[in-house]
Amino acid sequence: MNDAKAQTIRLADYRPPAFLVDDVHLTFRLHPKHTTVTSRIHFRPNPEVTERRFELHGECLSLKSARIDGRDSKPHFAGGILTADVPDAPFIWEAEVEIDPSSNTALEGLYISNGIYCTQCEAEGFRRITFYPDRPDVMARFTVRIESDDLVTRSNGEPVPDSPVLPVLLSNGNPVASGPGWAEWHDPWPKPSYLFALVAGDLVAHTGTYRTSEGRDVTLNIWVRPGDEDRCAYALDALKRSMDWDERVYGRAYDLDVFNLVAVDDFNAGAMENKGLNIFNSKYVLASPETATDRDYESIEGIVAHEYFHNWTGNRITCRDWFQLCLKEGLTVFRDQQFSGDMRSHAVKRIDDVLMLRARQFREDAGPLAHPVRPAEFQEINNFYTATVYEKGAEVIRMLKTLVGNDAYSKALDLYFDRHDGEAATIEDWLKVFEDTTGRDLTQFKRWYTQAGTPRVSVTDTFNHGTYTLDFEQHTRHTPGQFEKSPQVIPIAVGLIGPNGDEVVPTTVLELTDERQSFSFDGLGSRPIPSLLRNFSAPVILERQTSKEERLHLLAHDTDPFNRWEAGRQLGKEELVSRIANGSAPSMAWLDSLNRLANDESLDPAFRALALSLPSEDDMAQTLHDNGVTPDPGTIHDAREGMLADIGKALRPTLTSLYDNMDVPGTYTPDATSAGRRSLRLKALNLLVCADEAQMELAVDLFATTDNMTESLGALSILLGKGEGEKQAATFYEKWRNDSNVLDKWFAIQIANATPEKAVARAEALTRHPDFHWKTPNRFRAVIGALAGNAAGFHDPSGAGYRLVADWLIRLDPVNPQTAARMATTFETWTRYDGDRQGKVRDVLNAIRSTRGLSPDMNEMVSRMLDAQPCESRRENQ
Ligand code: ZN
């Protein structure tokens, strides 16, 4: 199964398909071990191609028969490619293959999750269902017939139960016909094979309807296992709001009679946008106040929207090839960010998104796995569903919108949908609609798609006779395989604040295009304080020598909420850096400012909770490394904990009153306002407990009395973080042992919040727990992923954390290479650390790489991490 040879695929080698497909007819005769798939495909030569070879992809298929225009064919098959002699004219290909869903643990193609047949075809999983040109530039209309396994076993003469439960049988598009044990579907919209889906099983629907702006009535079904139907209301509501939003904001209406969404427990990713049949990881569908946290609700809203928005950005307009992945993902992430901002708070959403971008994408850009938003080559495309493609991809679109303005953005999007509907498009097509709309030349802007690495922008300023000048310099460090970097177009949103706190120049967007460039503001009465990169107008690292006074001034007076938060974050980071270096206590000025923010009732509680948060340990490790200091994760952890305690002591009266007053009375609702209050309240509680163990009683009480998962999990995490909470964890387990989504949380928080000395041992113990179903990706991530996320525990100087994670990756790899390879990114920061730790990581990476039968997925990841030149050795004169 894993014998496919590692092969590098290059964007430069793209060739259009030799044959196009008009219609596909598929018949599935379901059987857990012997499902047969019959295909009937109408091919025709692509007139744009002169030299034609007929090639179909296929993996893990057993071919029973093949016919071309009704005559038996003996195709040739090697290395995952089937070839056959075909006419130089339209023809019909028919094949029957057998597949075994029951043994499919990779969760690619057709598999069974808790008795439910389901599929995952993106990126290249359709080739595990039947022979097909499994590439996104081949778009076809699909008609699908599904026969249930009861029907199939009966016709095979195998015994069937007296009264079999007739399963729900779903595929893409609209239902055409059905009877007992069979159903037929037709999808009128041509689509690539990666959007194909099939679901069959004992499911129930939580149903709603939606009338589109075009007057079409759409049936909405959220399909779940019996018993879960009362946890679907929020997802359905989020879906309706997404449909409405896309009509209002992008003018895009839904285009089928039915929209089906299915929740499954075994899933490699968050969710999948299959046409008319979205399949979701159940954790991003099911929610009730008792089982889901405020964060879960927010994720459900965002992911339901994301997958729904793909219907236009991804499905109606798809990608020509997988190098263009950001065409659909960057744009769809940007759209879901806009949507969540509209539903909640724009400022808080932007801060959350930037926190995520820095934690995951900047980290990726700074290490051996750095790659452009549009990579030029890959071995395994599944390894490129990354923070760079998704999140930086969204930032690039945000910048484009900032540069051209809102009106031009809307016009360009209208043109994009008009011009490319029904096509498989490229980044060149995307940029061209902006060029045609605005007359701008986007040649330089395109570097955002082709150049890897986070640009660093350094700024100095001068003030002379009423003229204030900002001098910028941009520079991007080299990344693996890309030594030369050229200047990029960087929109820098700037405002100027006067010494008395007034805004003397409102937000202006400066366009930095050169390596060095200056911008001046005239007629100022006194030297202003600059508020730079407002709302994080570009995904860059801003470097500026500035004083604590300036940061405090912005923290108090900036009109841009993002930069207000940013000023506080930078102050906190500087305080932490000096505490790590020399144990220094926090400054009074900073503590005062925190106290003022925490008390400021004009500010959104969610914003205050963010302002009271310190940078993560991983963020501090990257910061030290950037400053030329080798980070020690244990020291960082202790300094950060000490800082939390000092804040808790200094702000105690404020925190106590926040804890008392931020309570949300009445029945739980997941709205942003209530969630913000709970978040601030838990933040206050954590600081109080960090400062004084006696305050632990508050967390014990909260855990015992709360009726919602947010506070239950929040209180338990706080206790676990102090080495307590064992009794509460046991209670929690007894209560939720039969709920897999909640049990995942139970596994994860015990490891995520474990003290550094205990983290590895606790993770190790939990891998021996009877509920550690490690083949389920959610459970694997809850345990192994949680250890990888506990920085000080994972980087324990003994190397035990590295070994435990590596051992489990080696074990998971043959079972589920996608999920294993994804988690290998936990080692991407290894060159930051001391020689001892580096040696230990190198050992485990080599052990993984030399494992027999290693998947191409894992081989690519580990090789990139081992073979990249460490940044230090070639770092330019920083
Ligand atoms: Zn997506």
Short mmCIF file of C-alpha atoms in Angstrom, two decimals, residues 608-797:
data_model
loop_
_atom_site.label_atom_id
_atom_site.label_comp_id
_atom_site.label_asym_id
_atom_site.label_seq_id
_atom_site.Cartn_x
_atom_site.Cartn_y
_atom_site.Cartn_z
CA ARG A 608 -10.01 42.55 27.95
CA ALA A 609 -9.48 38.80 28.26
CA LEU A 610 -7.12 38.94 25.29
CA ALA A 611 -5.31 41.93 26.76
CA LEU A 612 -4.75 40.00 30.00
CA SER A 613 -3.15 37.06 28.16
CA LEU A 614 0.60 36.58 27.94
CA PRO A 615 2.37 35.34 24.81
CA SER A 616 2.55 31.55 24.67
CA GLU A 617 5.69 29.64 25.62
CA ASP A 618 6.24 28.71 21.99
CA ASP A 619 5.94 32.36 20.98
CA MET A 620 8.57 33.25 23.58
CA ALA A 621 10.88 30.52 22.30
CA GLN A 622 10.62 31.96 18.77
CA THR A 623 11.12 35.49 20.11
CA LEU A 624 14.29 34.55 21.98
CA HIS A 625 15.59 32.65 18.98
CA ASP A 626 14.96 35.74 16.81
CA ASN A 627 16.92 37.79 19.33
CA GLY A 628 19.84 35.40 18.98
CA VAL A 629 19.24 33.68 22.34
CA THR A 630 18.88 29.91 22.58
CA PRO A 631 15.54 29.27 24.27
CA ASP A 632 15.23 26.90 27.20
CA PRO A 633 11.60 25.72 27.39
CA GLY A 634 11.75 24.99 31.13
CA THR A 635 13.05 28.46 31.93
CA ILE A 636 10.41 30.03 29.71
CA HIS A 637 7.70 28.05 31.43
CA ASP A 638 8.83 29.04 34.92
CA ALA A 639 9.20 32.69 34.00
CA ARG A 640 5.77 32.78 32.44
CA GLU A 641 4.14 31.07 35.41
CA GLY A 642 5.95 33.47 37.74
CA MET A 643 4.70 36.39 35.70
CA LEU A 644 1.11 35.16 35.85
CA ALA A 645 1.47 34.91 39.62
CA ASP A 646 2.84 38.46 39.84
CA ILE A 647 -0.01 39.80 37.72
CA GLY A 648 -2.48 37.91 39.89
CA LYS A 649 -1.03 39.46 43.04
CA ALA A 650 -0.83 42.97 41.71
CA LEU A 651 -4.35 42.96 40.22
CA ARG A 652 -6.05 40.95 42.89
CA PRO A 653 -8.89 43.35 43.78
CA THR A 654 -9.69 43.90 40.11
CA LEU A 655 -9.54 40.20 39.32
CA THR A 656 -11.72 39.31 42.27
CA SER A 657 -14.36 41.75 41.22
CA LEU A 658 -14.17 40.52 37.62
CA TYR A 659 -14.65 37.00 38.84
CA ASP A 660 -17.68 38.07 40.85
CA ASN A 661 -19.22 40.35 38.25
CA MET A 662 -18.54 38.63 34.94
CA ASP A 663 -20.80 35.76 35.84
CA VAL A 664 -23.44 35.28 33.13
CA PRO A 665 -26.76 34.72 34.84
CA GLY A 666 -29.56 32.63 33.38
CA THR A 667 -29.56 29.89 30.80
CA TYR A 668 -26.37 29.37 28.84
CA THR A 669 -26.24 30.90 25.38
CA PRO A 670 -23.18 30.70 23.12
CA ASP A 671 -23.39 34.28 21.83
CA ALA A 672 -20.21 36.34 21.59
CA THR A 673 -21.11 38.69 24.45
CA SER A 674 -21.74 35.93 26.97
CA ALA A 675 -18.72 34.00 25.72
CA GLY A 676 -16.55 37.09 26.18
CA ARG A 677 -17.70 37.47 29.79
CA ARG A 678 -16.98 33.83 30.56
CA SER A 679 -13.59 34.14 28.93
CA LEU A 680 -12.66 37.19 31.02
CA ARG A 681 -13.98 35.55 34.15
CA LEU A 682 -11.90 32.41 33.61
CA LYS A 683 -8.86 34.52 32.80
CA ALA A 684 -9.31 36.33 36.11
CA LEU A 685 -9.74 33.05 37.95
CA ASN A 686 -6.57 31.61 36.48
CA LEU A 687 -4.53 34.67 37.51
CA LEU A 688 -5.99 34.56 41.01
CA VAL A 689 -5.11 30.89 41.40
CA CYS A 690 -1.62 31.44 39.97
CA ALA A 691 -1.08 34.13 42.63
CA ASP A 692 -2.55 32.29 45.58
CA GLU A 693 -3.24 28.59 45.91
CA ALA A 694 -5.97 29.31 48.42
CA GLN A 695 -8.01 30.71 45.53
CA MET A 696 -8.15 27.20 44.14
CA GLU A 697 -11.36 26.80 46.11
CA LEU A 698 -13.05 29.10 43.62
CA ALA A 699 -12.13 26.76 40.78
CA VAL A 700 -13.26 23.74 42.79
CA ASP A 701 -16.62 25.44 43.42
CA LEU A 702 -17.03 26.50 39.83
CA PHE A 703 -16.35 22.99 38.60
CA ALA A 704 -18.87 21.58 41.05
CA THR A 705 -21.66 24.02 40.27
CA THR A 706 -21.44 25.08 36.63
CA ASP A 707 -23.91 23.84 34.04
CA ASN A 708 -21.77 24.41 30.95
CA MET A 709 -18.69 22.85 29.38
CA THR A 710 -16.83 26.15 29.01
CA GLU A 711 -16.59 26.67 32.74
CA SER A 712 -16.33 23.02 33.57
CA LEU A 713 -13.31 22.57 31.34
CA GLY A 714 -11.92 25.99 32.28
CA ALA A 715 -12.03 25.23 36.00
CA LEU A 716 -10.57 21.77 35.52
CA SER A 717 -7.71 23.11 33.39
CA ILE A 718 -6.83 25.64 36.06
CA LEU A 719 -6.72 22.95 38.73
CA LEU A 720 -4.66 20.60 36.58
CA GLY A 721 -2.22 23.42 35.85
CA LYS A 722 -1.48 23.61 39.56
CA GLY A 723 -0.91 19.87 39.82
CA GLU A 724 -4.37 19.38 41.36
CA GLY A 725 -7.76 18.36 40.00
CA GLU A 726 -7.32 14.62 39.99
CA LYS A 727 -10.63 14.06 41.76
CA GLN A 728 -12.44 16.41 39.39
CA ALA A 729 -10.85 14.72 36.38
CA ALA A 730 -12.17 11.38 37.60
CA THR A 731 -15.67 12.83 38.05
CA PHE A 732 -15.47 14.30 34.58
CA TYR A 733 -14.48 10.95 33.12
CA GLU A 734 -17.33 9.09 34.79
CA LYS A 735 -19.79 11.63 33.50
CA TRP A 736 -18.56 11.75 29.91
CA ARG A 737 -16.91 8.39 29.22
CA ASN A 738 -19.47 7.54 26.53
CA ASP A 739 -19.23 10.82 24.66
CA SER A 740 -16.26 10.65 22.33
CA ASN A 741 -16.06 14.39 21.61
CA VAL A 742 -16.04 15.26 25.30
CA LEU A 743 -13.71 12.41 26.15
CA ASP A 744 -11.20 13.87 23.67
CA LYS A 745 -11.19 17.03 25.79
CA TRP A 746 -10.62 14.97 28.92
CA PHE A 747 -7.57 13.31 27.38
CA ALA A 748 -6.21 16.56 25.99
CA ILE A 749 -6.45 18.86 28.99
CA GLN A 750 -4.74 16.47 31.35
CA ILE A 751 -1.70 16.56 29.11
CA ALA A 752 -1.91 20.15 27.88
CA ASN A 753 -2.08 21.47 31.44
CA ALA A 754 0.32 19.04 33.06
CA THR A 755 3.36 20.58 34.71
CA PRO A 756 6.52 20.07 32.62
CA GLU A 757 7.88 17.26 34.78
CA LYS A 758 4.64 15.30 34.61
CA ALA A 759 3.57 15.85 31.02
CA VAL A 760 5.39 12.97 29.32
CA ALA A 761 4.53 10.46 32.04
CA ARG A 762 0.90 11.48 31.97
CA ALA A 763 0.73 11.22 28.19
CA GLU A 764 2.43 7.85 28.38
CA ALA A 765 -0.07 6.65 30.99
CA LEU A 766 -2.99 7.87 28.91
CA THR A 767 -1.75 5.96 25.86
CA ARG A 768 -2.40 2.86 27.97
CA HIS A 769 -5.93 3.94 28.86
CA PRO A 770 -8.59 1.56 27.47
CA ASP A 771 -10.28 4.50 25.73
CA PHE A 772 -7.16 5.51 23.85
CA HIS A 773 -8.45 4.54 20.40
CA TRP A 774 -5.37 5.76 18.65
CA LYS A 775 -6.59 4.95 15.14
CA THR A 776 -9.23 7.65 15.51
CA PRO A 777 -7.46 10.89 14.53
CA ASN A 778 -9.32 13.02 17.11
CA ARG A 779 -8.21 10.75 19.93
CA PHE A 780 -4.65 10.50 18.64
CA ARG A 781 -4.44 14.28 18.45
CA ALA A 782 -6.00 14.61 21.91
CA VAL A 783 -3.13 12.66 23.43
CA ILE A 784 -0.05 12.86 21.21
CA GLY A 785 -0.96 16.28 19.84
CA ALA A 786 -1.57 17.61 23.34
CA LEU A 787 1.89 16.51 24.43
CA ALA A 788 3.42 18.15 21.37
CA GLY A 789 1.60 21.33 22.40
CA ASN A 790 2.90 21.31 25.98
CA ALA A 791 6.15 23.10 25.12
CA ALA A 792 8.11 22.53 28.32
CA GLY A 793 6.88 18.94 28.65
CA PHE A 794 7.55 18.02 25.04
CA HIS A 795 11.04 19.57 25.17
CA ASP A 796 11.94 17.85 28.43
CA PRO A 797 15.75 17.75 28.44
#
